[in-house]
């Protein structure tokens, strides 16, 4: 059974046209994360939510925003995509995130192409 | 501060032969260590994790890893490679000052595994 679901799996957008990526989870986890992964690189954390508390990484561009309307759903909004934003976007969840022992569960990712 | 070094960016093995993926870490506190696998255009799947229990950890698909504190290593092994093991593998460290502090994942750069017939 799918636990972390991302839609769509592939997204094509035009330069500067806003785009929203979706993530949902059936695990009832408190924490949800968004990562950006470029080709042949490790995932890079953009931000995470602990319940409703939003935590932005210091080097995440302002062009990236996120919403978490409820426990199950989290959205990544890219306000004005540039060519450099083409990447795989991974959503992950963890039960708590504290203490350093928690496991992150990843979705299948959304491959974003910017034309 | 925490960091992870995967010593090989690319490993090529023949089907049926052992696989060894090397990972060294640094951590200020007691770390948790993870290995994830990523097949092309897929998300990351957890292979195994270490969180201060047994130092030899068994995971899925025949993989195992041994935590060696004295060597600050967490190498991943499999006795016999299968074609389906061809993928990218990430070693990850997570730690925190206390059980109530935030634990951030630090990823290694990844190791690409190629399996030849």
JSON list of C-alpha atoms in Angstrom, two decimals:
[
{"chain": "A", "resi": 1, "resn": "UNK", "atom": "CA", "xyz": [0.00, 0.00, 0.00]},
{"chain": "A", "resi": 2, "resn": "UNK", "atom": "CA", "xyz": [1.28, 3.41, -0.92]},
{"chain": "A", "resi": 3, "resn": "UNK", "atom": "CA", "xyz": [2.28, 5.39, 2.17]},
{"chain": "A", "resi": 4, "resn": "UNK", "atom": "CA", "xyz": [3.69, 8.61, 0.71]},
{"chain": "A", "resi": 5, "resn": "UNK", "atom": "CA", "xyz": [2.04, 9.63, -2.54]},
{"chain": "A", "resi": 6, "resn": "UNK", "atom": "CA", "xyz": [3.19, 12.36, -4.87]},
{"chain": "A", "resi": 7, "resn": "UNK", "atom": "CA", "xyz": [1.26, 13.87, -7.72]},
{"chain": "A", "resi": 8, "resn": "UNK", "atom": "CA", "xyz": [1.91, 14.29, -10.49]},
{"chain": "A", "resi": 9, "resn": "UNK", "atom": "CA", "xyz": [4.86, 11.97, -11.13]},
{"chain": "A", "resi": 10, "resn": "UNK", "atom": "CA", "xyz": [5.96, 14.13, -14.05]},
{"chain": "A", "resi": 11, "resn": "UNK", "atom": "CA", "xyz": [5.29, 17.84, -14.40]},
{"chain": "A", "resi": 12, "resn": "UNK", "atom": "CA", "xyz": [6.21, 20.10, -17.29]},
{"chain": "A", "resi": 13, "resn": "UNK", "atom": "CA", "xyz": [5.93, 23.85, -16.88]},
{"chain": "A", "resi": 14, "resn": "UNK", "atom": "CA", "xyz": [7.06, 26.93, -18.69]},
{"chain": "A", "resi": 15, "resn": "UNK", "atom": "CA", "xyz": [9.69, 29.34, -17.51]},
{"chain": "A", "resi": 16, "resn": "UNK", "atom": "CA", "xyz": [8.08, 31.68, -14.98]},
{"chain": "A", "resi": 17, "resn": "UNK", "atom": "CA", "xyz": [4.73, 29.85, -14.83]},
{"chain": "A", "resi": 18, "resn": "UNK", "atom": "CA", "xyz": [3.75, 28.93, -11.27]},
{"chain": "A", "resi": 19, "resn": "UNK", "atom": "CA", "xyz": [3.52, 25.26, -10.47]},
{"chain": "A", "resi": 20, "resn": "UNK", "atom": "CA", "xyz": [2.28, 23.26, -7.48]},
{"chain": "A", "resi": 21, "resn": "UNK", "atom": "CA", "xyz": [3.42, 19.80, -6.50]},
{"chain": "A", "resi": 22, "resn": "UNK", "atom": "CA", "xyz": [1.37, 17.65, -4.17]},
{"chain": "A", "resi": 23, "resn": "UNK", "atom": "CA", "xyz": [2.23, 15.15, -1.45]},
{"chain": "A", "resi": 24, "resn": "UNK", "atom": "CA", "xyz": [-0.06, 13.08, 0.72]},
{"chain": "A", "resi": 25, "resn": "UNK", "atom": "CA", "xyz": [0.62, 10.47, 3.38]},
{"chain": "A", "resi": 26, "resn": "UNK", "atom": "CA", "xyz": [-1.35, 7.67, 4.99]},
{"chain": "A", "resi": 27, "resn": "UNK", "atom": "CA", "xyz": [1.09, 7.21, 7.89]},
{"chain": "A", "resi": 28, "resn": "UNK", "atom": "CA", "xyz": [-0.33, 9.96, 10.10]},
{"chain": "A", "resi": 29, "resn": "UNK", "atom": "CA", "xyz": [3.20, 11.26, 10.65]},
{"chain": "A", "resi": 30, "resn": "UNK", "atom": "CA", "xyz": [3.79, 14.60, 12.29]},
{"chain": "A", "resi": 31, "resn": "UNK", "atom": "CA", "xyz": [6.64, 15.69, 10.05]},
{"chain": "A", "resi": 32, "resn": "UNK", "atom": "CA", "xyz": [6.66, 16.28, 6.31]},
{"chain": "A", "resi": 33, "resn": "UNK", "atom": "CA", "xyz": [9.71, 17.27, 4.27]},
{"chain": "A", "resi": 34, "resn": "UNK", "atom": "CA", "xyz": [10.41, 18.58, 0.78]},
{"chain": "A", "resi": 35, "resn": "UNK", "atom": "CA", "xyz": [13.70, 17.80, -0.91]},
{"chain": "A", "resi": 36, "resn": "UNK", "atom": "CA", "xyz": [15.10, 18.90, -4.25]},
{"chain": "A", "resi": 37, "resn": "UNK", "atom": "CA", "xyz": [17.30, 16.40, -6.05]},
{"chain": "A", "resi": 38, "resn": "UNK", "atom": "CA", "xyz": [19.23, 17.32, -9.17]},
{"chain": "A", "resi": 39, "resn": "UNK", "atom": "CA", "xyz": [20.73, 14.78, -11.49]},
{"chain": "A", "resi": 40, "resn": "UNK", "atom": "CA", "xyz": [23.43, 12.59, -9.89]},
{"chain": "A", "resi": 41, "resn": "UNK", "atom": "CA", "xyz": [23.26, 14.54, -6.62]},
{"chain": "A", "resi": 42, "resn": "UNK", "atom": "CA", "xyz": [22.05, 13.83, -3.13]},
{"chain": "A", "resi": 43, "resn": "UNK", "atom": "CA", "xyz": [18.68, 15.20, -2.07]},
{"chain": "A", "resi": 44, "resn": "UNK", "atom": "CA", "xyz": [18.78, 18.73, -0.66]},
{"chain": "A", "resi": 45, "resn": "UNK", "atom": "CA", "xyz": [16.33, 19.68, 2.07]},
{"chain": "A", "resi": 46, "resn": "UNK", "atom": "CA", "xyz": [14.20, 22.71, 1.20]},
{"chain": "A", "resi": 47, "resn": "UNK", "atom": "CA", "xyz": [11.95, 22.84, 4.27]},
{"chain": "A", "resi": 48, "resn": "UNK", "atom": "CA", "xyz": [9.91, 20.76, 6.63]},
{"chain": "A", "resi": 49, "resn": "UNK", "atom": "CA", "xyz": [6.76, 20.97, 8.70]},
{"chain": "A", "resi": 50, "resn": "UNK", "atom": "CA", "xyz": [6.55, 19.72, 12.25]},
{"chain": "A", "resi": 51, "resn": "UNK", "atom": "CA", "xyz": [2.79, 19.50, 12.51]},
{"chain": "A", "resi": 52, "resn": "UNK", "atom": "CA", "xyz": [1.81, 23.05, 11.51]},
{"chain": "A", "resi": 53, "resn": "UNK", "atom": "CA", "xyz": [5.17, 24.62, 12.30]},
{"chain": "A", "resi": 54, "resn": "UNK", "atom": "CA", "xyz": [7.03, 25.56, 9.14]},
{"chain": "A", "resi": 55, "resn": "UNK", "atom": "CA", "xyz": [10.84, 25.35, 9.09]},
{"chain": "A", "resi": 56, "resn": "UNK", "atom": "CA", "xyz": [12.70, 26.82, 6.15]},
{"chain": "A", "resi": 57, "resn": "UNK", "atom": "CA", "xyz": [16.31, 25.94, 5.36]},
{"chain": "A", "resi": 58, "resn": "UNK", "atom": "CA", "xyz": [18.47, 29.05, 5.30]},
{"chain": "A", "resi": 59, "resn": "UNK", "atom": "CA", "xyz": [19.50, 28.61, 1.67]},
{"chain": "A", "resi": 60, "resn": "UNK", "atom": "CA", "xyz": [16.09, 27.79, 0.24]},
{"chain": "A", "resi": 61, "resn": "UNK", "atom": "CA", "xyz": [15.17, 30.45, -2.35]},
{"chain": "A", "resi": 62, "resn": "UNK", "atom": "CA", "xyz": [12.12, 32.62, -1.70]},
{"chain": "A", "resi": 63, "resn": "UNK", "atom": "CA", "xyz": [10.74, 31.29, -4.97]},
{"chain": "A", "resi": 64, "resn": "UNK", "atom": "CA", "xyz": [9.85, 28.10, -3.11]},
{"chain": "A", "resi": 65, "resn": "UNK", "atom": "CA", "xyz": [6.87, 28.08, -0.77]},
{"chain": "A", "resi": 66, "resn": "UNK", "atom": "CA", "xyz": [4.96, 25.36, 1.01]},
{"chain": "A", "resi": 67, "resn": "UNK", "atom": "CA", "xyz": [1.55, 24.77, 2.51]},
{"chain": "A", "resi": 68, "resn": "UNK", "atom": "CA", "xyz": [0.29, 22.08, 4.84]},
{"chain": "A", "resi": 69, "resn": "UNK", "atom": "CA", "xyz": [-3.49, 22.40, 5.18]},
{"chain": "A", "resi": 70, "resn": "UNK", "atom": "CA", "xyz": [-3.82, 19.25, 7.29]},
{"chain": "A", "resi": 71, "resn": "UNK", "atom": "CA", "xyz": [-1.80, 16.30, 8.60]},
{"chain": "A", "resi": 72, "resn": "UNK", "atom": "CA", "xyz": [-2.12, 14.29, 5.41]},
{"chain": "A", "resi": 73, "resn": "UNK", "atom": "CA", "xyz": [-1.29, 16.83, 2.72]},
{"chain": "A", "resi": 74, "resn": "UNK", "atom": "CA", "xyz": [1.60, 19.09, 1.91]},
{"chain": "A", "resi": 75, "resn": "UNK", "atom": "CA", "xyz": [2.17, 21.23, -1.18]},
{"chain": "A", "resi": 76, "resn": "UNK", "atom": "CA", "xyz": [5.24, 22.71, -2.77]},
{"chain": "A", "resi": 77, "resn": "UNK", "atom": "CA", "xyz": [4.66, 25.91, -4.71]},
{"chain": "A", "resi": 78, "resn": "UNK", "atom": "CA", "xyz": [7.26, 27.25, -7.10]},
{"chain": "A", "resi": 79, "resn": "UNK", "atom": "CA", "xyz": [6.19, 30.79, -7.84]},
{"chain": "A", "resi": 80, "resn": "UNK", "atom": "CA", "xyz": [8.33, 31.52, -10.89]},
{"chain": "A", "resi": 81, "resn": "UNK", "atom": "CA", "xyz": [10.22, 28.44, -12.03]},
{"chain": "A", "resi": 82, "resn": "UNK", "atom": "CA", "xyz": [13.56, 28.97, -13.67]},
{"chain": "A", "resi": 83, "resn": "UNK", "atom": "CA", "xyz": [15.56, 26.54, -15.75]},
{"chain": "A", "resi": 84, "resn": "UNK", "atom": "CA", "xyz": [17.67, 25.80, -12.69]},
{"chain": "A", "resi": 85, "resn": "UNK", "atom": "CA", "xyz": [14.64, 24.51, -10.82]},
{"chain": "A", "resi": 86, "resn": "UNK", "atom": "CA", "xyz": [14.29, 21.49, -13.08]},
{"chain": "A", "resi": 87, "resn": "UNK", "atom": "CA", "xyz": [14.84, 18.56, -10.75]},
{"chain": "A", "resi": 88, "resn": "UNK", "atom": "CA", "xyz": [13.24, 15.65, -8.95]},
{"chain": "A", "resi": 89, "resn": "UNK", "atom": "CA", "xyz": [11.23, 16.83, -5.95]},
{"chain": "A", "resi": 90, "resn": "UNK", "atom": "CA", "xyz": [10.91, 14.32, -3.14]},
{"chain": "A", "resi": 91, "resn": "UNK", "atom": "CA", "xyz": [8.44, 14.40, -0.31]},
{"chain": "A", "resi": 92, "resn": "UNK", "atom": "CA", "xyz": [9.21, 12.51, 2.89]},
{"chain": "A", "resi": 93, "resn": "UNK", "atom": "CA", "xyz": [7.57, 11.97, 6.24]},
{"chain": "A", "resi": 94, "resn": "UNK", "atom": "CA", "xyz": [8.69, 10.94, 9.69]},
{"chain": "A", "resi": 95, "resn": "UNK", "atom": "CA", "xyz": [6.74, 10.15, 12.80]},
{"chain": "A", "resi": 96, "resn": "UNK", "atom": "CA", "xyz": [8.41, 12.70, 15.03]},
{"chain": "A", "resi": 97, "resn": "UNK", "atom": "CA", "xyz": [11.82, 13.86, 13.79]},
{"chain": "A", "resi": 98, "resn": "UNK", "atom": "CA", "xyz": [13.26, 14.50, 17.23]},
{"chain": "A", "resi": 99, "resn": "UNK", "atom": "CA", "xyz": [16.12, 12.67, 18.89]},
{"chain": "A", "resi": 100, "resn": "UNK", "atom": "CA", "xyz": [17.84, 11.82, 15.65]},
{"chain": "A", "resi": 101, "resn": "UNK", "atom": "CA", "xyz": [16.53, 8.25, 15.49]},
{"chain": "A", "resi": 102, "resn": "UNK", "atom": "CA", "xyz": [13.46, 8.72, 13.36]},
{"chain": "A", "resi": 103, "resn": "UNK", "atom": "CA", "xyz": [13.21, 7.15, 9.90]},
{"chain": "A", "resi": 104, "resn": "UNK", "atom": "CA", "xyz": [12.15, 9.21, 6.91]},
{"chain": "A", "resi": 105, "resn": "UNK", "atom": "CA", "xyz": [9.81, 7.59, 4.41]},
{"chain": "A", "resi": 106, "resn": "UNK", "atom": "CA", "xyz": [10.02, 8.92, 0.88]},
{"chain": "A", "resi": 107, "resn": "UNK", "atom": "CA", "xyz": [7.50, 9.24, -1.87]},
{"chain": "A", "resi": 108, "resn": "UNK", "atom": "CA", "xyz": [8.26, 8.31, -5.48]},
{"chain": "A", "resi": 109, "resn": "UNK", "atom": "CA", "xyz": [9.06, 11.89, -6.42]},
{"chain": "A", "resi": 110, "resn": "UNK", "atom": "CA", "xyz": [7.85, 14.38, -9.03]},
{"chain": "A", "resi": 111, "resn": "UNK", "atom": "CA", "xyz": [10.14, 15.03, -11.97]},
{"chain": "A", "resi": 112, "resn": "UNK", "atom": "CA", "xyz": [9.82, 18.71, -12.90]},
{"chain": "A", "resi": 113, "resn": "UNK", "atom": "CA", "xyz": [10.82, 19.92, -16.35]},
{"chain": "A", "resi": 114, "resn": "UNK", "atom": "CA", "xyz": [11.00, 23.66, -17.09]},
{"chain": "A", "resi": 115, "resn": "UNK", "atom": "CA", "xyz": [10.80, 24.72, -20.72]},
{"chain": "B", "resi": 1, "resn": "UNK", "atom": "CA", "xyz": [28.37, 19.06, 13.15]},
{"chain": "B", "resi": 2, "resn": "UNK", "atom": "CA", "xyz": [27.62, 15.91, 11.22]},
{"chain": "B", "resi": 3, "resn": "UNK", "atom": "CA", "xyz": [28.89, 14.79, 7.83]},
{"chain": "B", "resi": 4, "resn": "UNK", "atom": "CA", "xyz": [28.92, 11.70, 5.66]},
{"chain": "B", "resi": 5, "resn": "UNK", "atom": "CA", "xyz": [31.51, 10.54, 3.15]},
{"chain": "B", "resi": 6, "resn": "UNK", "atom": "CA", "xyz": [30.76, 7.81, 0.68]},
{"chain": "B", "resi": 7, "resn": "UNK", "atom": "CA", "xyz": [34.18, 6.70, -0.45]},
{"chain": "B", "resi": 8, "resn": "UNK", "atom": "CA", "xyz": [33.16, 5.44, -3.88]},
{"chain": "B", "resi": 9, "resn": "UNK", "atom": "CA", "xyz": [31.04, 7.38, -6.32]},
{"chain": "B", "resi": 10, "resn": "UNK", "atom": "CA", "xyz": [30.75, 4.38, -8.63]},
{"chain": "B", "resi": 11, "resn": "UNK", "atom": "CA", "xyz": [31.01, 0.63, -8.01]},
{"chain": "B", "resi": 12, "resn": "UNK", "atom": "CA", "xyz": [30.81, -2.05, -10.68]},
{"chain": "B", "resi": 13, "resn": "UNK", "atom": "CA", "xyz": [30.31, -5.71, -9.75]},
{"chain": "B", "resi": 14, "resn": "UNK", "atom": "CA", "xyz": [29.51, -8.92, -11.54]},
{"chain": "B", "resi": 15, "resn": "UNK", "atom": "CA", "xyz": [26.25, -10.68, -10.81]},
{"chain": "B", "resi": 16, "resn": "UNK", "atom": "CA", "xyz": [26.74, -13.20, -8.03]},
{"chain": "B", "resi": 17, "resn": "UNK", "atom": "CA", "xyz": [29.79, -11.50, -6.52]},
{"chain": "B", "resi": 18, "resn": "UNK", "atom": "CA", "xyz": [29.90, -9.56, -3.23]},
{"chain": "B", "resi": 19, "resn": "UNK", "atom": "CA", "xyz": [29.03, -5.89, -3.01]},
{"chain": "B", "resi": 20, "resn": "UNK", "atom": "CA", "xyz": [30.75, -3.45, -0.64]},
{"chain": "B", "resi": 21, "resn": "UNK", "atom": "CA", "xyz": [29.70, 0.20, -0.38]},
{"chain": "B", "resi": 22, "resn": "UNK", "atom": "CA", "xyz": [31.80, 2.27, 1.99]},
{"chain": "B", "resi": 23, "resn": "UNK", "atom": "CA", "xyz": [30.55, 5.03, 4.24]},
{"chain": "B", "resi": 24, "resn": "UNK", "atom": "CA", "xyz": [32.35, 7.08, 6.87]},
{"chain": "B", "resi": 25, "resn": "UNK", "atom": "CA", "xyz": [30.64, 9.58, 9.11]},
{"chain": "B", "resi": 26, "resn": "UNK", "atom": "CA", "xyz": [31.36, 12.23, 11.67]},
{"chain": "B", "resi": 27, "resn": "UNK", "atom": "CA", "xyz": [28.97, 13.15, 14.41]},
{"chain": "B", "resi": 28, "resn": "UNK", "atom": "CA", "xyz": [29.12, 15.13, 17.60]},
{"chain": "B", "resi": 29, "resn": "UNK", "atom": "CA", "xyz": [26.57, 12.95, 19.31]},
{"chain": "B", "resi": 30, "resn": "UNK", "atom": "CA", "xyz": [25.30, 9.42, 19.17]},
{"chain": "B", "resi": 31, "resn": "UNK", "atom": "CA", "xyz": [24.28, 9.06, 15.55]},
{"chain": "B", "resi": 32, "resn": "UNK", "atom": "CA", "xyz": [21.62, 7.10, 13.78]},
{"chain": "B", "resi": 33, "resn": "UNK", "atom": "CA", "xyz": [22.75, 5.78, 10.42]},
{"chain": "B", "resi": 34, "resn": "UNK", "atom": "CA", "xyz": [20.71, 4.75, 7.43]},
{"chain": "B", "resi": 35, "resn": "UNK", "atom": "CA", "xyz": [21.21, 3.29, 3.99]},
{"chain": "B", "resi": 36, "resn": "UNK", "atom": "CA", "xyz": [18.71, 4.14, 1.28]},
{"chain": "B", "resi": 37, "resn": "UNK", "atom": "CA", "xyz": [18.49, 2.84, -2.29]},
{"chain": "B", "resi": 38, "resn": "UNK", "atom": "CA", "xyz": [17.13, 4.80, -5.23]},
{"chain": "B", "resi": 39, "resn": "UNK", "atom": "CA", "xyz": [16.28, 3.18, -8.54]},
{"chain": "B", "resi": 40, "resn": "UNK", "atom": "CA", "xyz": [16.08, 5.42, -11.63]},
{"chain": "B", "resi": 41, "resn": "UNK", "atom": "CA", "xyz": [13.24, 7.94, -11.44]},
{"chain": "B", "resi": 42, "resn": "UNK", "atom": "CA", "xyz": [12.04, 6.52, -8.16]},
{"chain": "B", "resi": 43, "resn": "UNK", "atom": "CA", "xyz": [11.96, 7.69, -4.57]},
{"chain": "B", "resi": 44, "resn": "UNK", "atom": "CA", "xyz": [14.32, 6.55, -1.84]},
{"chain": "B", "resi": 45, "resn": "UNK", "atom": "CA", "xyz": [13.68, 3.21, -0.20]},
{"chain": "B", "resi": 46, "resn": "UNK", "atom": "CA", "xyz": [15.04, 2.39, 3.25]},
{"chain": "B", "resi": 47, "resn": "UNK", "atom": "CA", "xyz": [17.40, -0.59, 3.22]},
{"chain": "B", "resi": 48, "resn": "UNK", "atom": "CA", "xyz": [18.36, -0.59, 6.89]},
{"chain": "B", "resi": 49, "resn": "UNK", "atom": "CA", "xyz": [19.04, 1.64, 9.89]},
{"chain": "B", "resi": 50, "resn": "UNK", "atom": "CA", "xyz": [21.25, 1.67, 12.97]},
{"chain": "B", "resi": 51, "resn": "UNK", "atom": "CA", "xyz": [20.09, 3.39, 16.15]},
{"chain": "B", "resi": 52, "resn": "UNK", "atom": "CA", "xyz": [22.46, 2.27, 18.93]},
{"chain": "B", "resi": 53, "resn": "UNK", "atom": "CA", "xyz": [21.24, -1.31, 19.23]},
{"chain": "B", "resi": 54, "resn": "UNK", "atom": "CA", "xyz": [23.08, -4.23, 17.60]},
{"chain": "B", "resi": 55, "resn": "UNK", "atom": "CA", "xyz": [26.07, -3.05, 15.60]},
{"chain": "B", "resi": 56, "resn": "UNK", "atom": "CA", "xyz": [25.41, -5.53, 12.78]},
{"chain": "B", "resi": 57, "resn": "UNK", "atom": "CA", "xyz": [22.21, -4.51, 11.10]},
{"chain": "B", "resi": 58, "resn": "UNK", "atom": "CA", "xyz": [20.33, -6.67, 8.63]},
{"chain": "B", "resi": 59, "resn": "UNK", "atom": "CA", "xyz": [18.16, -5.04, 6.03]},
{"chain": "B", "resi": 60, "resn": "UNK", "atom": "CA", "xyz": [15.99, -5.92, 3.12]},
{"chain": "B", "resi": 61, "resn": "UNK", "atom": "CA", "xyz": [17.05, -7.76, -0.04]},
{"chain": "B", "resi": 62, "resn": "UNK", "atom": "CA", "xyz": [20.01, -9.47, 1.64]},
{"chain": "B", "resi": 63, "resn": "UNK", "atom": "CA", "xyz": [21.87, -6.28, 2.57]},
{"chain": "B", "resi": 64, "resn": "UNK", "atom": "CA", "xyz": [23.55, -5.73, 5.89]},
{"chain": "B", "resi": 65, "resn": "UNK", "atom": "CA", "xyz": [25.77, -3.08, 7.46]},
{"chain": "B", "resi": 66, "resn": "UNK", "atom": "CA", "xyz": [28.08, -2.95, 10.42]},
{"chain": "B", "resi": 67, "resn": "UNK", "atom": "CA", "xyz": [28.46, 0.07, 12.67]},
{"chain": "B", "resi": 68, "resn": "UNK", "atom": "CA", "xyz": [32.07, 0.51, 13.79]},
{"chain": "B", "resi": 69, "resn": "UNK", "atom": "CA", "xyz": [32.40, 3.40, 16.17]},
{"chain": "B", "resi": 70, "resn": "UNK", "atom": "CA", "xyz": [36.20, 3.17, 16.39]},
{"chain": "B", "resi": 71, "resn": "UNK", "atom": "CA", "xyz": [36.45, 3.53, 12.62]},
{"chain": "B", "resi": 72, "resn": "UNK", "atom": "CA", "xyz": [33.42, 5.86, 12.28]},
{"chain": "B", "resi": 73, "resn": "UNK", "atom": "CA", "xyz": [32.20, 3.64, 9.49]},
{"chain": "B", "resi": 74, "resn": "UNK", "atom": "CA", "xyz": [28.93, 2.11, 8.39]},
{"chain": "B", "resi": 75, "resn": "UNK", "atom": "CA", "xyz": [29.74, 0.03, 5.32]},
{"chain": "B", "resi": 76, "resn": "UNK", "atom": "CA", "xyz": [26.99, -1.74, 3.38]},
{"chain": "B", "resi": 77, "resn": "UNK", "atom": "CA", "xyz": [27.50, -5.28, 2.09]},
{"chain": "B", "resi": 78, "resn": "UNK", "atom": "CA", "xyz": [25.69, -8.00, 0.22]},
{"chain": "B", "resi": 79, "resn": "UNK", "atom": "CA", "xyz": [27.18, -11.45, -0.36]},
{"chain": "B", "resi": 80, "resn": "UNK", "atom": "CA", "xyz": [25.85, -11.93, -3.86]},
{"chain": "B", "resi": 81, "resn": "UNK", "atom": "CA", "xyz": [24.80, -9.13, -6.21]},
{"chain": "B", "resi": 82, "resn": "UNK", "atom": "CA", "xyz": [21.68, -9.38, -8.30]},
{"chain": "B", "resi": 83, "resn": "UNK", "atom": "CA", "xyz": [20.88, -7.46, -11.46]},
{"chain": "B", "resi": 84, "resn": "UNK", "atom": "CA", "xyz": [18.07, -5.69, -9.60]},
{"chain": "B", "resi": 85, "resn": "UNK", "atom": "CA", "xyz": [20.64, -4.19, -7.19]},
{"chain": "B", "resi": 86, "resn": "UNK", "atom": "CA", "xyz": [21.77, -1.76, -9.87]},
{"chain": "B", "resi": 87, "resn": "UNK", "atom": "CA", "xyz": [20.82, 1.62, -8.39]},
{"chain": "B", "resi": 88, "resn": "UNK", "atom": "CA", "xyz": [22.08, 4.64, -6.45]},
{"chain": "B", "resi": 89, "resn": "UNK", "atom": "CA", "xyz": [22.79, 4.11, -2.76]},
{"chain": "B", "resi": 90, "resn": "UNK", "atom": "CA", "xyz": [22.84, 6.86, -0.13]},
{"chain": "B", "resi": 91, "resn": "UNK", "atom": "CA", "xyz": [24.36, 6.68, 3.33]},
{"chain": "B", "resi": 92, "resn": "UNK", "atom": "CA", "xyz": [22.63, 9.05, 5.76]},
{"chain": "B", "resi": 93, "resn": "UNK", "atom": "CA", "xyz": [23.51, 10.19, 9.27]},
{"chain": "B", "resi": 94, "resn": "UNK", "atom": "CA", "xyz": [21.17, 11.78, 11.76]},
{"chain": "B", "resi": 95, "resn": "UNK", "atom": "CA", "xyz": [21.94, 12.96, 15.25]},
{"chain": "B", "resi": 96, "resn": "UNK", "atom": "CA", "xyz": [20.73, 15.37, 17.88]},
{"chain": "B", "resi": 97, "resn": "UNK", "atom": "CA", "xyz": [21.93, 16.80, 21.16]},
{"chain": "B", "resi": 98, "resn": "UNK", "atom": "CA", "xyz": [19.05, 15.35, 23.13]},
{"chain": "B", "resi": 99, "resn": "UNK", "atom": "CA", "xyz": [16.07, 13.12, 22.54]},
{"chain": "B", "resi": 100, "resn": "UNK", "atom": "CA", "xyz": [14.00, 16.26, 22.29]},
{"chain": "B", "resi": 101, "resn": "UNK", "atom": "CA", "xyz": [16.21, 18.06, 19.81]},
{"chain": "B", "resi": 102, "resn": "UNK", "atom": "CA", "xyz": [15.64, 18.10, 16.07]},
{"chain": "B", "resi": 103, "resn": "UNK", "atom": "CA", "xyz": [17.49, 15.38, 14.13]},
{"chain": "B", "resi": 104, "resn": "UNK", "atom": "CA", "xyz": [18.46, 16.50, 10.64]},
{"chain": "B", "resi": 105, "resn": "UNK", "atom": "CA", "xyz": [19.33, 14.04, 7.89]},
{"chain": "B", "resi": 106, "resn": "UNK", "atom": "CA", "xyz": [22.76, 14.51, 6.32]},
{"chain": "B", "resi": 107, "resn": "UNK", "atom": "CA", "xyz": [23.14, 12.66, 3.02]},
{"chain": "B", "resi": 108, "resn": "UNK", "atom": "CA", "xyz": [26.29, 11.28, 1.50]},
{"chain": "B", "resi": 109, "resn": "UNK", "atom": "CA", "xyz": [26.95, 12.05, -2.16]},
{"chain": "B", "resi": 110, "resn": "UNK", "atom": "CA", "xyz": [25.75, 8.63, -3.24]},
{"chain": "B", "resi": 111, "resn": "UNK", "atom": "CA", "xyz": [27.29, 5.55, -4.83]},
{"chain": "B", "resi": 112, "resn": "UNK", "atom": "CA", "xyz": [26.13, 4.34, -8.23]},
{"chain": "B", "resi": 113, "resn": "UNK", "atom": "CA", "xyz": [26.14, 0.54, -8.44]},
{"chain": "B", "resi": 114, "resn": "UNK", "atom": "CA", "xyz": [26.37, -1.20, -11.79]},
{"chain": "B", "resi": 115, "resn": "UNK", "atom": "CA", "xyz": [25.83, -4.96, -11.99]},
{"chain": "B", "resi": 116, "resn": "UNK", "atom": "CA", "xyz": [27.15, -6.79, -15.03]},
{"chain": "B", "resi": 117, "resn": "UNK", "atom": "CA", "xyz": [25.94, -10.23, -16.15]}
]
